[in-house]
Short mmCIF file of C-alpha atoms and ligand atoms in Angstrom, two decimals:
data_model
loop_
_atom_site.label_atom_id
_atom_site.label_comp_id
_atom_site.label_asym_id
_atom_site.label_seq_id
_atom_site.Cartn_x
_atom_site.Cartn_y
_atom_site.Cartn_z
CA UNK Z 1 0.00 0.00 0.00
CA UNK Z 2 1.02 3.47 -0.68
CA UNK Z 3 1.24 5.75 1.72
CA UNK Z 4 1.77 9.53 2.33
CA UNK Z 5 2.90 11.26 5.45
CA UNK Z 6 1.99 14.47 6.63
CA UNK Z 7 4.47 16.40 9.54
CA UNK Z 8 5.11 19.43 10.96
CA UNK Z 9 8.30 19.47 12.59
CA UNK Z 10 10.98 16.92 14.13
CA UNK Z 11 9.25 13.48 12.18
CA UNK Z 12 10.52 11.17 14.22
CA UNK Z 13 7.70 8.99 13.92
CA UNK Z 14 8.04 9.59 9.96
CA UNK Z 15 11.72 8.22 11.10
CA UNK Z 16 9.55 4.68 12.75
CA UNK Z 17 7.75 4.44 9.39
CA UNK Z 18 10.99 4.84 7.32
CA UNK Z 19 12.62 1.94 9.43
CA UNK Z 20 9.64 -0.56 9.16
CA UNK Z 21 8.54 0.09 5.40
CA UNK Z 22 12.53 -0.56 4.96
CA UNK Z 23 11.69 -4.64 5.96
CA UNK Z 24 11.12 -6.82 2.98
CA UNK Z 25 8.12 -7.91 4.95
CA UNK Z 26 6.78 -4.66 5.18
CA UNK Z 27 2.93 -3.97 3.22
CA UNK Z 28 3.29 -0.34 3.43
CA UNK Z 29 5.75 2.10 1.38
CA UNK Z 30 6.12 5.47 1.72
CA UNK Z 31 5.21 7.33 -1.85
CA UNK Z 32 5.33 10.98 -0.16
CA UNK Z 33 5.99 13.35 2.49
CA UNK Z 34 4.43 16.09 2.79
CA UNK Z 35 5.25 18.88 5.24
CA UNK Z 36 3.24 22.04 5.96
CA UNK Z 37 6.50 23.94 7.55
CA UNK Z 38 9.45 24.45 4.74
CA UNK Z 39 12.03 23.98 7.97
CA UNK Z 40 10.16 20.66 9.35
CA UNK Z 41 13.34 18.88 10.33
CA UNK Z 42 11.56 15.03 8.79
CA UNK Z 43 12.00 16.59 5.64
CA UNK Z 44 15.74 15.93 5.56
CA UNK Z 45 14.92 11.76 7.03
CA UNK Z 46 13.12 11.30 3.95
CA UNK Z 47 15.10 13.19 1.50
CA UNK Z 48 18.25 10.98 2.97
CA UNK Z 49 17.29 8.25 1.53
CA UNK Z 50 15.42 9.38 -1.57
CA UNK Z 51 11.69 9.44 -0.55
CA UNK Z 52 9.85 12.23 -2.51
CA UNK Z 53 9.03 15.24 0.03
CA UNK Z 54 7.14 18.07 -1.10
CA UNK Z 55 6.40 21.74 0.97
CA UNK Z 56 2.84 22.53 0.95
CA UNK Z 57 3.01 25.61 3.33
CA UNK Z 58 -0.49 26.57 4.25
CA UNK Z 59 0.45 30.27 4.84
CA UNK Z 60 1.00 30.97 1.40
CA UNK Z 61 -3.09 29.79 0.63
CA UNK Z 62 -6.24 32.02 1.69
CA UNK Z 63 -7.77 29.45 2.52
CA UNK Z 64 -8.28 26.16 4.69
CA UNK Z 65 -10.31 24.51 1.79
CA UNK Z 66 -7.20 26.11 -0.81
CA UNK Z 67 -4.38 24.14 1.23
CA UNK Z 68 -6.17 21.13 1.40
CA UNK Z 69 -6.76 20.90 -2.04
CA UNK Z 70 -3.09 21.27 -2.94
CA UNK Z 71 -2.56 18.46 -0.43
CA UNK Z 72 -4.87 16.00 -1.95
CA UNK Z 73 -3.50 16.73 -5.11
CA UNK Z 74 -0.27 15.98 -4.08
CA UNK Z 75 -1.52 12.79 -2.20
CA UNK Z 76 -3.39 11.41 -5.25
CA UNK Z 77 -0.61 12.12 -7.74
CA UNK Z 78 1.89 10.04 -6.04
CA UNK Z 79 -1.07 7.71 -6.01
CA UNK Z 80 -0.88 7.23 -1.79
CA UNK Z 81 -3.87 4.70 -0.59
CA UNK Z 82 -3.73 5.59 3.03
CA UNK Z 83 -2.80 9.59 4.51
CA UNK Z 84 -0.69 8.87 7.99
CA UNK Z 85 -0.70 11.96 9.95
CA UNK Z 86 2.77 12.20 12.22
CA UNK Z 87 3.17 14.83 13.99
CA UNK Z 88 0.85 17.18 11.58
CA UNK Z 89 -0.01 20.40 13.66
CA UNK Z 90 -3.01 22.13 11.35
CA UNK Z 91 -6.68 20.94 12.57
CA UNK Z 92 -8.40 19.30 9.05
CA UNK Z 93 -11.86 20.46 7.80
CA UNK Z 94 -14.61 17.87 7.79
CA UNK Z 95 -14.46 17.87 3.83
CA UNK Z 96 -10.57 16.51 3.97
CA UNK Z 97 -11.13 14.08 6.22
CA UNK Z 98 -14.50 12.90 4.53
CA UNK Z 99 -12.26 12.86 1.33
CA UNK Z 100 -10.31 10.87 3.09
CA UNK Z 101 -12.62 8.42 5.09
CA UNK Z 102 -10.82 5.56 6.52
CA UNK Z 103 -8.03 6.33 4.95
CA UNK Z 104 -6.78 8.94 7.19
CA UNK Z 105 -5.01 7.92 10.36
CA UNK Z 106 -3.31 9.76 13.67
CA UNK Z 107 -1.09 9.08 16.15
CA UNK Z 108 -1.50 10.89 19.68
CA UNK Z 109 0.47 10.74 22.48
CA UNK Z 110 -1.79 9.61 25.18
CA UNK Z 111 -4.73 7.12 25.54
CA UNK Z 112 -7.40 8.64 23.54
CA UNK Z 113 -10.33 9.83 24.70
CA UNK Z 114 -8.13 11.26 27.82
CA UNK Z 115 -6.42 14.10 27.00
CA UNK Z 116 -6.93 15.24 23.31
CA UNK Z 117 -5.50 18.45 22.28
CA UNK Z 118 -2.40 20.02 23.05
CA UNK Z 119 0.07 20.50 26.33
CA UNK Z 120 -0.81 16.08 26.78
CA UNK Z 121 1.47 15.05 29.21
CA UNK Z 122 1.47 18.06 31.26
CA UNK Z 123 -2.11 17.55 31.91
CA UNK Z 124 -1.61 13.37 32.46
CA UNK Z 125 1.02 14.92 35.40
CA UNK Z 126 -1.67 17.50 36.74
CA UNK Z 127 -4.47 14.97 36.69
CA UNK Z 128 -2.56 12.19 38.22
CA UNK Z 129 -2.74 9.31 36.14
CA UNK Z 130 -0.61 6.28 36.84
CA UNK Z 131 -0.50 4.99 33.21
CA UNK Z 132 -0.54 7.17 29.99
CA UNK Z 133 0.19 6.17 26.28
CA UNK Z 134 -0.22 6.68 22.70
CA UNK Z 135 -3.24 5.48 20.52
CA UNK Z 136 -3.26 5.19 16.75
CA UNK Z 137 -6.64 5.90 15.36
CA UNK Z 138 -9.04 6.89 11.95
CA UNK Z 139 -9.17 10.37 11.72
CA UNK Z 140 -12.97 12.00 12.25
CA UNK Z 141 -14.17 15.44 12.18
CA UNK Z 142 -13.63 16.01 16.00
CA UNK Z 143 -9.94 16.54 16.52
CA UNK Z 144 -8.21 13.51 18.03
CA UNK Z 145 -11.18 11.36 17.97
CA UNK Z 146 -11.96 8.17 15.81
CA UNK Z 147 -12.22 4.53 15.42
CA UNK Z 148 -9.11 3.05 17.59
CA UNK Z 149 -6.59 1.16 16.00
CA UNK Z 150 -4.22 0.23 18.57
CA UNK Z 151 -3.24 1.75 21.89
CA UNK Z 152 0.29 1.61 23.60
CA UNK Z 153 0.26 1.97 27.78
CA UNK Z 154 3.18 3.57 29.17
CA UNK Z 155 3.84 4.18 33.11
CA UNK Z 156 3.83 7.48 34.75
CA UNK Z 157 6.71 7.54 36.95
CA UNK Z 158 6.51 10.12 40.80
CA UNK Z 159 9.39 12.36 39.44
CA UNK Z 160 8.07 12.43 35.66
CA UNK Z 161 8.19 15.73 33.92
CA UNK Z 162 6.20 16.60 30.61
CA UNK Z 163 9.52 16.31 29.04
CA UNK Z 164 10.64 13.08 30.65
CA UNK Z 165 7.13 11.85 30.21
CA UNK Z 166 7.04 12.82 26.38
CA UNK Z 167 10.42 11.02 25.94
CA UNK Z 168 9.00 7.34 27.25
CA UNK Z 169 5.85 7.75 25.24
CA UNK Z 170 7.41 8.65 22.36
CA UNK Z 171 9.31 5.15 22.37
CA UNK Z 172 5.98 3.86 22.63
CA UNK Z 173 5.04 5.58 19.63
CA UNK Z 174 7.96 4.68 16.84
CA UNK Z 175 6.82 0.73 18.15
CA UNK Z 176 3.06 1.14 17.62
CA UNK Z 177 2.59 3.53 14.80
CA UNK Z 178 4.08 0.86 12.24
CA UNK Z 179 2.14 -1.70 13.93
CA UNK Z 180 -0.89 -0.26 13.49
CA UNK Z 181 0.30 0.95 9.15
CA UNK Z 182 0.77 -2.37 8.88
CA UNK Z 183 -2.72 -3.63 9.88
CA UNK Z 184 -4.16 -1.36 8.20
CA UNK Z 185 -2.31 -1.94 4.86
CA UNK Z 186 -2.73 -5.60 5.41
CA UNK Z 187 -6.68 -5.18 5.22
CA UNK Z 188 -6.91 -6.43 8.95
CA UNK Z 189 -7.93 -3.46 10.74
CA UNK Z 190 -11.26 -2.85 9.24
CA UNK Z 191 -13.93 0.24 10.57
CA UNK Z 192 -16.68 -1.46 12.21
CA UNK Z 193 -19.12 1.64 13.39
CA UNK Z 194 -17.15 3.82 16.35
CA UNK Z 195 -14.76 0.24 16.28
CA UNK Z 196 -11.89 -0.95 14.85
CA UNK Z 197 -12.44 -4.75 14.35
CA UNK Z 198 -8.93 -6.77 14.15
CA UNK Z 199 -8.92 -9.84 11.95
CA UNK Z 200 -7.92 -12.90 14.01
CA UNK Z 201 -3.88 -13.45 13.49
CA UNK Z 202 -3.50 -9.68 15.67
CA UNK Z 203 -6.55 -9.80 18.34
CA UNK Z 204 -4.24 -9.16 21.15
CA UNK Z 205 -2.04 -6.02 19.25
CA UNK Z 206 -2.52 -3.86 22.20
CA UNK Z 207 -1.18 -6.42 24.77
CA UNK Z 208 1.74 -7.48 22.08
CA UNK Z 209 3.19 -3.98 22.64
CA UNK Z 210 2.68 -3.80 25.88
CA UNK Z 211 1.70 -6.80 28.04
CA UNK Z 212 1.49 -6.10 31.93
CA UNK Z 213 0.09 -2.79 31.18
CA UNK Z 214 -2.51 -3.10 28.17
CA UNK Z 215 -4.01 -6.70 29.39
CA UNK Z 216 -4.12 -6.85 33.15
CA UNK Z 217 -4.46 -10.57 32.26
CA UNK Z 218 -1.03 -11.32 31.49
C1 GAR G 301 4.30 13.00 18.55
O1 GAR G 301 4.42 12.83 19.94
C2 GAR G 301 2.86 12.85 18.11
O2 GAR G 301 2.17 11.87 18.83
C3 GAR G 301 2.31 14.21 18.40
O3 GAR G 301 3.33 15.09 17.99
C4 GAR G 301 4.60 14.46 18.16
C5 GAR G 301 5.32 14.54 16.85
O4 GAR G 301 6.64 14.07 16.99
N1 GAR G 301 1.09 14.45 17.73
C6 GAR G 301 0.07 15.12 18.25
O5 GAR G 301 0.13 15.64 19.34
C7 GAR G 301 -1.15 15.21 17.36
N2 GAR G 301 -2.30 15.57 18.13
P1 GAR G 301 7.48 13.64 15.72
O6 GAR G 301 7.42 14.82 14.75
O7 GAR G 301 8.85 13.43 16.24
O8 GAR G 301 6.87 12.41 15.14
#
């Protein structure tokens, strides 16, 4: 499956996707990256080893509708299947994403529906939660909501900062964000209403990242 990658800035889960679409085994390749900053630092991962990149910087358009438009153009010309957002800072219109039903997908860096938005680990600190996390999900309408495609749980430690906090959830991350492309791309993670269903071989995804902490069974 083709896919295109949309960032903003550092791309180090672009970096993840690189790695794992790099394995023979791999049903994903990345056809395009697409950044809406001209400095995003992913640019220069992809560019290293030869993956098309193209600027799209929404300041120079009027217009919402006018940037995503160039974006889909740019998406369907390097014919990409599937549109994985990593790291992607601008807030889609309903019309992208419904251009782009199903085949739209996020990573966020806590357990979704807790703590959508911005400033996410400070506010796991503030409200006290013992265990925090990254979900990979379908893109909807609502910002960081949608069918959930896999989940990663990762510890909150007493003398956790945001900053230390970020740092072990973003390990979580570059582990389940190719996980969950490659479910996807295999045709096993399938929408199901507000669910994801997961075709038998990966039931247990969630507790294959993380097993004492995403299945209290094991
Ligand atoms: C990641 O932690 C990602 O989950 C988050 O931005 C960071 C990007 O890092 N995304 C969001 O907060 C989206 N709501 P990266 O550029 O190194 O991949």
């Amino acid at each position: 499956m083709r896919i295109g990658v949309l960032i903003s800035g550092r791309g180090s889960n672009l970096q993840a996707l690189i790695e794992a679409a790099a394995k023979p085994d791999y049903p994903a390749e990345i056809a395009l990256v697409i950044a809406n900053q001209p400095e995003a630092a992913g640019l220069q991962r992809a560019e290293a080893i030869g993956i098309p990149t193209q600027v799209i910087d929404h300041r120079l358009f009027p217009s919402r509708v006018g940037f995503e438009a160039a974006v889909t153009d740019a998406l369907c010309t390097a014919g990409c299947e599937l549109v994985c957002l990593a790291g992607f800072m601008r807030v889609l219109t309903g019309d992208f994403v419904a251009r782009w039903t199903d085949r739209l997908i996020n990573i966020h860096p806590s357990l979704l529906p807790a703590f959508p938005g911005l400033h996410t680990h400070a506010e796991a600190l503030a409200t006290g939660v013992r265990i925090t996390g990254a979900t990979v999900h379908f893109v909807r309408e609502q910002v960081d909501q949608g069918p959930i495609i896999g989940q990663a749980a990762v510890p909150v430690h007493d003398d956790d900062t945001a900053d230390t906090l970020a740092a072990r959830v973003l390990e979580a991350e570059h582990a389940l964000y190719p996980h969950c492309v490659r479910l996807v791309a295999d045709g096993r993670a399938t929408v199901s209403g507000h669910r994801v269903r997961i075709a038998e071989a990966d039931t247990r995804q969630s507790a294959l990242l993380n097993p004492p902490l995403a299945d209290g069974r094991s």
